[in-house]
Amino acid sequence: MVIRRILAVAALLGWSVSGRAEPAAEKPAEPKLVLDAQGFTSRVNSLAFSPDRHLLAAAGNDKTVRIFNLETGQIQATLRGYDGIGAEGECAAVAFSPSGRELLVGVQSNTTEGAIRVYDVADLDRIAQLLPGHDRGGVVRLAFSRDGRFLASVGADDEVLIWDWPTRKVRGRATVQGLPGYLGFLTEIPVLIAFDRGGVKAWSALHAKEFAKLLPAEKAELGAPALVQKTLGRLMAMDQGMRQVKLPYAGVEDARYLDLDVGHDLRSGSGTKAGRPCYFVGLWSDLDGRLVRLYEGHGYGVPSLALSGDGAWVASGDHFGEIHLWEVATGKRKSLFSGSGRRIYSVGWDSNGQGLAFGTKPHSGARWKFNDYAELEQTFDLDKRRIRNEITGNPQTAILREGDRELAPEIAPEWNVNALAYRRQGRRVSRYTFPPGVMAMCSTFAKSSLLGLDEAVIIGRDDNAMMCMDLRGMIGRREFVGHSAPVTAVAVSPDGRFLASSSIDRTLRVWSLANLKIYAAADFDYSAGGIVTYLRPGGFAERAGIRYGDLLSRMGGLDMPTLVDRYINDRWPFKVGQIVDFDMSRGGKPYRAKIELIASSDFIEPLISLFIDHAGEWVAWTPQGYYDASPGGDRLIGWHVNDGRARAAKFYLARQFRKRFYRPDIIDRVLELGDVSKAVAAANAARPRQVEMLDLRKVSDLKKVEPPVVRLIEPDAGARVRGGRVMVRAEVQSQNGLPITEVKILVDGRPAQGGEVVSGRDDTPERRTVTQEVEVPHGKSEVSVLAMNKESTSQPVAVAVERSGGADPPKPKVYVLAVGISQYALKELNLRFAHKDATDFAAAWEAQKDVFYSGVDSRSLVDGEASATHIRDGLQRLAQVAKPEDVTILFMSSHGMRDASGDYYLGTHEIDPDRLLATGIPSTEFIRQVAKLPCKVLIFVDTCHSGGLGAKLVDDPLRELVSDEVGAILFASSTPREESLEYPKLKNGAFSKAILDTLQDSASDLDQDGKLTITELDYWIDNRVQKFTRGQQHPTTHKPSTIPNFAIYKFTKPEVPSSRSVPGDRP
């Protein structure tokens, strides 16, 4: 019991379970591997419109602030600051200054350095200022006066600071009773209003004094007597009007936002509709309590609200991380901002333990119940690393009944499960009662010999916790720490080695059930602050006189930091059965209790965490940062690195460290060995070259691989370009002494063309300056610079520029090079239709001349023509003739092979598995050639790129094509661990036939604009291949973050291919 609380305190104090502990005051928070779902996945704490209504700022429970551009619907910036221990650094409030030039973020903090971050909206990459104050918990509310003269901030300790905003000085202090439901200034006179538990409070901002205590002369200073009296009358009428507001569905208020000038009273709440919980946002008139608009679009509680300055739009944010932008006049939603991925409500193992089945569509009505929130719909194949839109066999899910044994939740009237009973033959054997406010979400009998427990249960809770309990006495034996939102389902693998869990945080996690350790602890729980929250009924602690609400200070004479240090470093000094002194207090009076210690829980992190986004990109990672991912999946997680409280944090996407940490082989070994450290050691030992074991949670290890820093000096953002060229100048600095190996300038994600690249006169291996005059296309474009060292790559630093004037932009040409090899020099390698795939593909583009492209240069190399020499010549020619405005399309249908070192080679006519270096084309060479192409590049690969011929995947050799450095768009016929299938009836591969049918069928134009885009082509390739192969093959499409969606083909007339009605025979 106490062990779990010690672990909670360890987290608050900044200890890492993977290394030695040090005093919290001397140790900064370590780097954290976090999900970056391009939006929120949990509670939205605060919202604010910019005065011009172009931007919406949103503070999330994940300690970030995201700025949404309401014109484009895109994220304009993500603000990351100091991420401290526990809740420290959580962003609780946001506010724009009335001028719109500044954005303020109130954060949780316990230091004197400051809890209000000030950003210049024109430069959101850095924190312009950190305002001191609120050092006892940080800031929970912010409000500006309409004229920008005053700022009010409310602290977690109920203190209100009234600031003179131009000077950034505190004018005075006041207090409120608890978190105010509303904080804001009147417009006509400088008076601050707050609604708290005590009612309405008002202060003169001019005098930093309670309004009721103002002297007559002071009231006169606020304005003309008639104006002051009018304002007071308005407040009284408003108070009466708001008292008349009746929330629908017998609702309880969750959040509130007022516009005292317009007369709007905006509230959110939750109630009961048709016997089930419902959630609403309502807008009332604050004068008469009349309901103006009711919005019921949210699926969970709404803790944050904002009303645009003109009163026309509402933004409402919920606990699921969704932000709804809706119109007051109609109640219709305009935009939905949410993180990628879907909330996962169910999980199970397939029969062989190689797949995780899961469900994302929650039950409604009475079907939503404990341990049963959704049907299983899809499967993630852990071996082949692919998503299957099906469930095979009977997945092993949670077990609540087995023989005469039963786990029985006890349900409170408010739908909360507040206890879990273990019964045999209908009689209760034991029961666990959850702490106040905690709800059990799911549970299962834990059938695993590895636990060493005759009877055990796994429980998932709504406070993100998971625990394994010994059913004999309901004693905790293991804590599973990793989820950041309620746990919805748990399931033990068929062999009893692993536990799977699903969560509202949109992840699946796999945990070990082995190596259970026994620790001695007392049989009570307490909060991170030491308050007793749970007592085992009839247990030693209860018999010793400890009561709920008592305060723990020491155990066995040791304070909490010492206990944490002893636990983490395997020097726990206590034994089961030992009687230990506990120093406690009640009502401020100390006392000592002697308690006999019982066996208690250990603590583990996930072996593997898995996230899948809406587009099917996925990433699976270990706590140390090793990962496997789809080519775009390694943009979904990243490392948050603090850089002091007054500076913006650094953030590195996982993909930036892919040279070292993209390790599918380690993920394989984790599932094989059930231990991450052993898996890393075994995988490294199997590599031909020695590899150092690193853990990026350690500052020292991250420093070894940190990428260079790029500073783009020119052009300026938004620069207007005349003449077709713009000067680009950037400085690059190594952060760790590693030499800078390369600097790249890109235009719209492709290598820049133009003048000679000039290096700085004083350049060193660790510091470089590059200058180049580059060509930019007509209209708007993006110029970016990135840099590399041997270990990592920087994020592209980009600015938008616009070219105007001059001649009309030239119409692009398309260059197609299609390679297909059915007949090989080694006849045992022969395929059937690869040559036809290539010729059909090349021919499909010829009709686009003078339709979508000014010219079509389409060539194919088949069978004996597809020698290594001819393929190289073809690639070199493309680099010579293609222009920046053009499109190059490469098609490869052949074998791919690996050598003994795992290096991958593209197949040629003469390829020989025993002489790959001499007869094949190394993938690294192919990627280099693609990177030289100056234009947009599409690559279609119909080959087994795992290595073919039964080779075991080490990594995906083609993923570099979609990196920001190379910038190609990749269409692959299958996932890296699948084989591509040929389609005998139609004389094509399934992948090639899907492409050809899509180009021939005008119904492929989903938005009916007459053109086929990358997104539309992706949709139809996947749809058709899955039908052709009945789900045996899963094509994938990936593009760099720097490349937007664009059209590639124009339909001339409707034409339905014969294969649109898919034949029923298998390939």
CSV table of C-alpha atoms in Angstrom, one decimal, residues 651-911:
chain,number,residue,atom,x,y,z
A,651,PHE,CA,11.4,19.4,-28.3
A,652,TYR,CA,12.8,16.6,-30.5
A,653,LEU,CA,10.7,14.3,-32.5
A,654,ALA,CA,11.7,10.6,-32.3
A,655,ARG,CA,12.4,10.6,-36.0
A,656,GLN,CA,15.3,13.0,-35.4
A,657,PHE,CA,17.1,10.2,-33.6
A,658,ARG,CA,16.1,7.5,-36.0
A,659,LYS,CA,19.7,6.7,-37.0
A,660,ARG,CA,20.2,5.3,-33.5
A,661,PHE,CA,16.7,4.6,-32.0
A,662,TYR,CA,14.7,3.2,-34.9
A,663,ARG,CA,15.1,-0.4,-33.9
A,664,PRO,CA,12.4,-2.9,-35.0
A,665,ASP,CA,14.8,-5.6,-33.9
A,666,ILE,CA,14.7,-4.4,-30.3
A,667,ILE,CA,10.8,-4.4,-30.3
A,668,ASP,CA,11.0,-8.0,-31.6
A,669,ARG,CA,13.3,-9.0,-28.8
A,670,VAL,CA,11.2,-7.2,-26.1
A,671,LEU,CA,8.2,-9.4,-27.1
A,672,GLU,CA,10.5,-12.4,-27.2
A,673,LEU,CA,12.4,-11.9,-23.9
A,674,GLY,CA,9.8,-9.8,-21.9
A,675,ASP,CA,12.5,-7.4,-20.7
A,676,VAL,CA,13.7,-4.2,-22.3
A,677,SER,CA,17.2,-4.2,-21.0
A,678,LYS,CA,17.8,-7.8,-22.1
A,679,ALA,CA,16.2,-7.1,-25.4
A,680,VAL,CA,18.5,-4.1,-26.1
A,681,ALA,CA,21.6,-6.1,-25.2
A,682,ALA,CA,20.6,-9.1,-27.3
A,683,ALA,CA,19.7,-7.0,-30.3
A,684,ASN,CA,22.9,-5.0,-30.1
A,685,ALA,CA,24.9,-8.2,-29.8
A,686,ALA,CA,23.4,-9.5,-33.0
A,687,ARG,CA,24.4,-6.5,-35.0
A,688,PRO,CA,27.6,-6.6,-37.1
A,689,ARG,CA,28.9,-3.5,-35.5
A,690,GLN,CA,29.1,-2.7,-31.8
A,691,VAL,CA,26.3,-0.4,-30.6
A,692,GLU,CA,26.3,1.6,-27.4
A,693,MET,CA,23.2,1.1,-25.2
A,694,LEU,CA,21.6,4.5,-24.6
A,695,ASP,CA,18.6,5.7,-22.6
A,696,LEU,CA,17.3,9.2,-23.7
A,697,ARG,CA,15.6,9.7,-20.3
A,698,LYS,CA,19.2,10.5,-19.1
A,699,VAL,CA,20.4,14.0,-19.9
A,700,SER,CA,23.9,12.7,-20.5
A,701,ASP,CA,22.7,10.1,-23.1
A,702,LEU,CA,20.5,12.6,-24.9
A,703,LYS,CA,23.3,15.1,-25.1
A,704,LYS,CA,25.4,12.5,-27.0
A,705,VAL,CA,23.0,12.4,-29.8
A,706,GLU,CA,21.5,15.9,-29.8
A,707,PRO,CA,21.1,17.5,-33.2
A,708,PRO,CA,22.6,20.7,-34.4
A,709,VAL,CA,20.7,24.0,-33.9
A,710,VAL,CA,19.7,26.0,-37.0
A,711,ARG,CA,19.1,29.7,-37.1
A,712,LEU,CA,17.6,31.1,-40.3
A,713,ILE,CA,18.9,34.6,-40.7
A,714,GLU,CA,17.2,35.4,-44.0
A,715,PRO,CA,14.7,35.6,-45.7
A,716,ASP,CA,12.2,37.1,-43.2
A,717,ALA,CA,8.9,35.3,-42.7
A,718,GLY,CA,6.4,36.5,-45.3
A,719,ALA,CA,9.0,38.0,-47.5
A,720,ARG,CA,7.8,39.0,-51.0
A,721,VAL,CA,10.1,37.9,-53.8
A,722,ARG,CA,10.4,39.4,-57.2
A,723,GLY,CA,12.6,38.0,-60.0
A,724,GLY,CA,12.2,34.3,-59.0
A,725,ARG,CA,15.1,34.0,-56.5
A,726,VAL,CA,15.5,34.7,-52.8
A,727,MET,CA,18.7,34.8,-50.7
A,728,VAL,CA,18.8,32.2,-47.9
A,729,ARG,CA,21.4,32.5,-45.1
A,730,ALA,CA,21.5,30.2,-42.0
A,731,GLU,CA,23.8,29.6,-39.1
A,732,VAL,CA,24.2,26.1,-37.7
A,733,GLN,CA,25.7,25.3,-34.3
A,734,SER,CA,26.6,21.9,-32.8
A,735,GLN,CA,25.2,21.4,-29.3
A,736,ASN,CA,27.5,18.5,-28.2
A,737,GLY,CA,30.7,18.8,-30.2
A,738,LEU,CA,29.7,16.4,-32.9
A,739,PRO,CA,30.8,17.8,-36.3
A,740,ILE,CA,28.0,19.0,-38.6
A,741,THR,CA,27.9,16.6,-41.5
A,742,GLU,CA,25.5,18.3,-43.8
A,743,VAL,CA,23.2,21.3,-44.2
A,744,LYS,CA,20.3,21.3,-46.6
A,745,ILE,CA,18.2,24.1,-48.0
A,746,LEU,CA,14.8,23.0,-49.2
A,747,VAL,CA,12.0,24.8,-51.1
A,748,ASP,CA,8.6,23.2,-50.5
A,749,GLY,CA,10.3,20.1,-49.2
A,750,ARG,CA,12.6,19.5,-52.2
A,751,PRO,CA,16.3,20.4,-52.6
A,752,ALA,CA,16.7,24.1,-53.5
A,753,GLN,CA,17.9,25.0,-57.0
A,754,GLY,CA,19.8,28.1,-57.8
A,755,GLY,CA,23.2,29.6,-57.1
A,756,GLU,CA,26.3,28.1,-55.5
A,757,VAL,CA,26.2,27.3,-51.8
A,758,VAL,CA,28.7,29.6,-50.1
A,759,SER,CA,30.2,28.6,-46.8
A,760,GLY,CA,31.3,31.0,-44.0
A,761,ARG,CA,34.8,32.2,-43.9
A,762,ASP,CA,35.2,31.2,-40.2
A,763,ASP,CA,33.4,27.9,-40.4
A,764,THR,CA,34.5,25.0,-38.1
A,765,PRO,CA,33.3,21.4,-38.0
A,766,GLU,CA,31.0,22.5,-35.1
A,767,ARG,CA,29.8,25.8,-36.5
A,768,ARG,CA,28.8,26.6,-40.0
A,769,THR,CA,27.2,29.4,-42.0
A,770,VAL,CA,25.6,28.7,-45.4
A,771,THR,CA,24.3,31.1,-48.0
A,772,GLN,CA,22.6,30.4,-51.3
A,773,GLU,CA,20.4,32.3,-53.7
A,774,VAL,CA,17.6,29.8,-54.5
A,775,GLU,CA,14.8,29.7,-57.0
A,776,VAL,CA,11.2,29.8,-55.7
A,777,PRO,CA,8.0,29.0,-57.6
A,778,HIS,CA,5.3,31.5,-58.3
A,779,GLY,CA,2.9,32.2,-55.5
A,780,LYS,CA,3.4,31.1,-51.9
A,781,SER,CA,6.2,28.6,-51.0
A,782,GLU,CA,8.1,27.5,-47.9
A,783,VAL,CA,11.9,27.8,-47.6
A,784,SER,CA,13.5,25.6,-44.9
A,785,VAL,CA,16.9,24.6,-43.7
A,786,LEU,CA,17.9,21.5,-41.7
A,787,ALA,CA,21.3,20.2,-40.5
A,788,MET,CA,22.7,16.8,-39.6
A,789,ASN,CA,25.4,15.2,-37.6
A,790,LYS,CA,26.3,11.5,-37.5
A,791,GLU,CA,23.6,10.7,-34.9
A,792,SER,CA,20.6,13.0,-35.6
A,793,THR,CA,18.9,15.6,-37.7
A,794,SER,CA,17.5,19.0,-36.8
A,795,GLN,CA,13.9,19.9,-37.4
A,796,PRO,CA,13.4,22.0,-40.5
A,797,VAL,CA,13.4,25.7,-39.7
A,798,ALA,CA,11.1,27.2,-42.2
A,799,VAL,CA,9.6,30.5,-43.4
A,800,ALA,CA,6.9,31.3,-45.9
A,801,VAL,CA,7.7,33.5,-48.8
A,802,GLU,CA,5.7,34.7,-51.8
A,803,ARG,CA,6.8,35.3,-55.3
A,804,SER,CA,4.9,37.8,-57.3
A,805,GLY,CA,5.2,39.5,-60.7
A,806,GLY,CA,7.1,38.2,-63.7
A,807,ALA,CA,5.9,35.7,-66.4
A,808,ASP,CA,3.2,33.2,-65.7
A,809,PRO,CA,4.5,30.0,-64.1
A,810,PRO,CA,5.4,27.3,-66.5
A,811,LYS,CA,3.1,24.3,-66.7
A,812,PRO,CA,4.8,21.3,-65.2
A,813,LYS,CA,6.0,18.2,-67.0
A,814,VAL,CA,5.8,14.7,-65.7
A,815,TYR,CA,8.7,12.3,-65.9
A,816,VAL,CA,8.0,8.6,-65.4
A,817,LEU,CA,10.5,5.9,-65.0
A,818,ALA,CA,9.0,2.4,-64.5
A,819,VAL,CA,11.1,-0.6,-63.8
A,820,GLY,CA,9.6,-4.1,-63.9
A,821,ILE,CA,11.5,-7.4,-63.8
A,822,SER,CA,9.8,-10.7,-64.4
A,823,GLN,CA,12.7,-12.5,-66.1
A,824,TYR,CA,16.0,-12.6,-64.1
A,825,ALA,CA,19.4,-13.9,-65.1
A,826,LEU,CA,18.9,-16.4,-62.2
A,827,LYS,CA,15.7,-18.1,-63.4
A,828,GLU,CA,14.7,-19.2,-59.8
A,829,LEU,CA,14.0,-15.5,-59.1
A,830,ASN,CA,11.5,-15.1,-61.9
A,831,LEU,CA,8.1,-13.4,-61.4
A,832,ARG,CA,5.0,-13.4,-63.6
A,833,PHE,CA,3.7,-9.9,-64.1
A,834,ALA,CA,6.3,-7.4,-62.9
A,835,HIS,CA,7.2,-6.5,-66.5
A,836,LYS,CA,3.6,-5.9,-67.4
A,837,ASP,CA,3.1,-3.8,-64.2
A,838,ALA,CA,5.8,-1.5,-65.4
A,839,THR,CA,4.7,-1.1,-69.0
A,840,ASP,CA,1.1,-0.6,-68.0
A,841,PHE,CA,2.0,1.9,-65.4
A,842,ALA,CA,4.2,4.0,-67.8
A,843,ALA,CA,1.5,3.9,-70.5
A,844,ALA,CA,-1.2,5.1,-68.0
A,845,TRP,CA,0.4,8.6,-67.8
A,846,GLU,CA,0.9,9.3,-71.5
A,847,ALA,CA,-2.7,10.6,-71.9
A,848,GLN,CA,-2.0,13.4,-69.5
A,849,LYS,CA,0.0,15.4,-72.0
A,850,ASP,CA,-1.6,18.8,-72.6
A,851,VAL,CA,-4.3,17.7,-70.1
A,852,PHE,CA,-2.6,18.2,-66.7
A,853,TYR,CA,1.1,18.4,-67.8
A,854,SER,CA,2.7,20.3,-70.6
A,855,GLY,CA,4.6,17.2,-71.5
A,856,VAL,CA,4.9,13.5,-70.5
A,857,ASP,CA,8.2,11.7,-70.6
A,858,SER,CA,7.3,8.1,-69.8
A,859,ARG,CA,9.9,5.3,-70.1
A,860,SER,CA,10.0,1.8,-68.9
A,861,LEU,CA,12.8,-0.7,-68.2
A,862,VAL,CA,11.7,-4.3,-68.2
A,863,ASP,CA,13.4,-7.6,-67.8
A,864,GLY,CA,16.9,-7.6,-69.5
A,865,GLU,CA,16.7,-3.8,-70.0
A,866,ALA,CA,16.5,-3.3,-66.3
A,867,SER,CA,20.2,-3.7,-65.6
A,868,ALA,CA,21.9,-1.9,-62.8
A,869,THR,CA,23.6,0.3,-65.3
A,870,HIS,CA,20.4,1.2,-67.1
A,871,ILE,CA,18.6,2.0,-63.9
A,872,ARG,CA,21.4,4.2,-62.7
A,873,ASP,CA,21.4,6.0,-66.1
A,874,GLY,CA,17.7,6.5,-65.9
A,875,LEU,CA,17.9,8.1,-62.4
A,876,GLN,CA,20.8,10.3,-63.4
A,877,ARG,CA,19.0,11.5,-66.5
A,878,LEU,CA,16.0,12.5,-64.3
A,879,ALA,CA,18.2,14.6,-62.1
A,880,GLN,CA,19.5,16.4,-65.2
A,881,VAL,CA,16.2,17.1,-67.1
A,882,ALA,CA,13.6,17.7,-64.4
A,883,LYS,CA,12.9,21.3,-63.3
A,884,PRO,CA,11.6,22.4,-59.9
A,885,GLU,CA,8.0,22.8,-61.2
A,886,ASP,CA,7.9,19.3,-62.6
A,887,VAL,CA,6.8,16.0,-61.1
A,888,THR,CA,9.0,12.8,-61.2
A,889,ILE,CA,7.3,9.4,-60.8
A,890,LEU,CA,9.4,6.2,-60.2
A,891,PHE,CA,7.8,2.8,-60.3
A,892,MET,CA,9.7,-0.3,-59.1
A,893,SER,CA,8.4,-3.8,-59.4
A,894,SER,CA,11.1,-6.4,-58.6
A,895,HIS,CA,12.8,-8.3,-55.9
A,896,GLY,CA,14.5,-6.6,-53.0
A,897,MET,CA,17.3,-8.4,-51.0
A,898,ARG,CA,19.5,-8.1,-48.0
A,899,ASP,CA,23.1,-9.1,-47.4
A,900,ALA,CA,24.6,-10.7,-44.3
A,901,SER,CA,24.9,-7.3,-42.7
A,902,GLY,CA,21.3,-6.4,-43.2
A,903,ASP,CA,22.0,-3.8,-46.0
A,904,TYR,CA,19.2,-3.7,-48.5
A,905,TYR,CA,19.5,-3.8,-52.3
A,906,LEU,CA,17.0,-3.0,-55.1
A,907,GLY,CA,16.6,-5.8,-57.6
A,908,THR,CA,18.1,-5.6,-61.1
A,909,HIS,CA,17.9,-8.1,-64.0
A,910,GLU,CA,21.3,-9.6,-63.0
A,911,ILE,CA,20.9,-9.5,-59.2
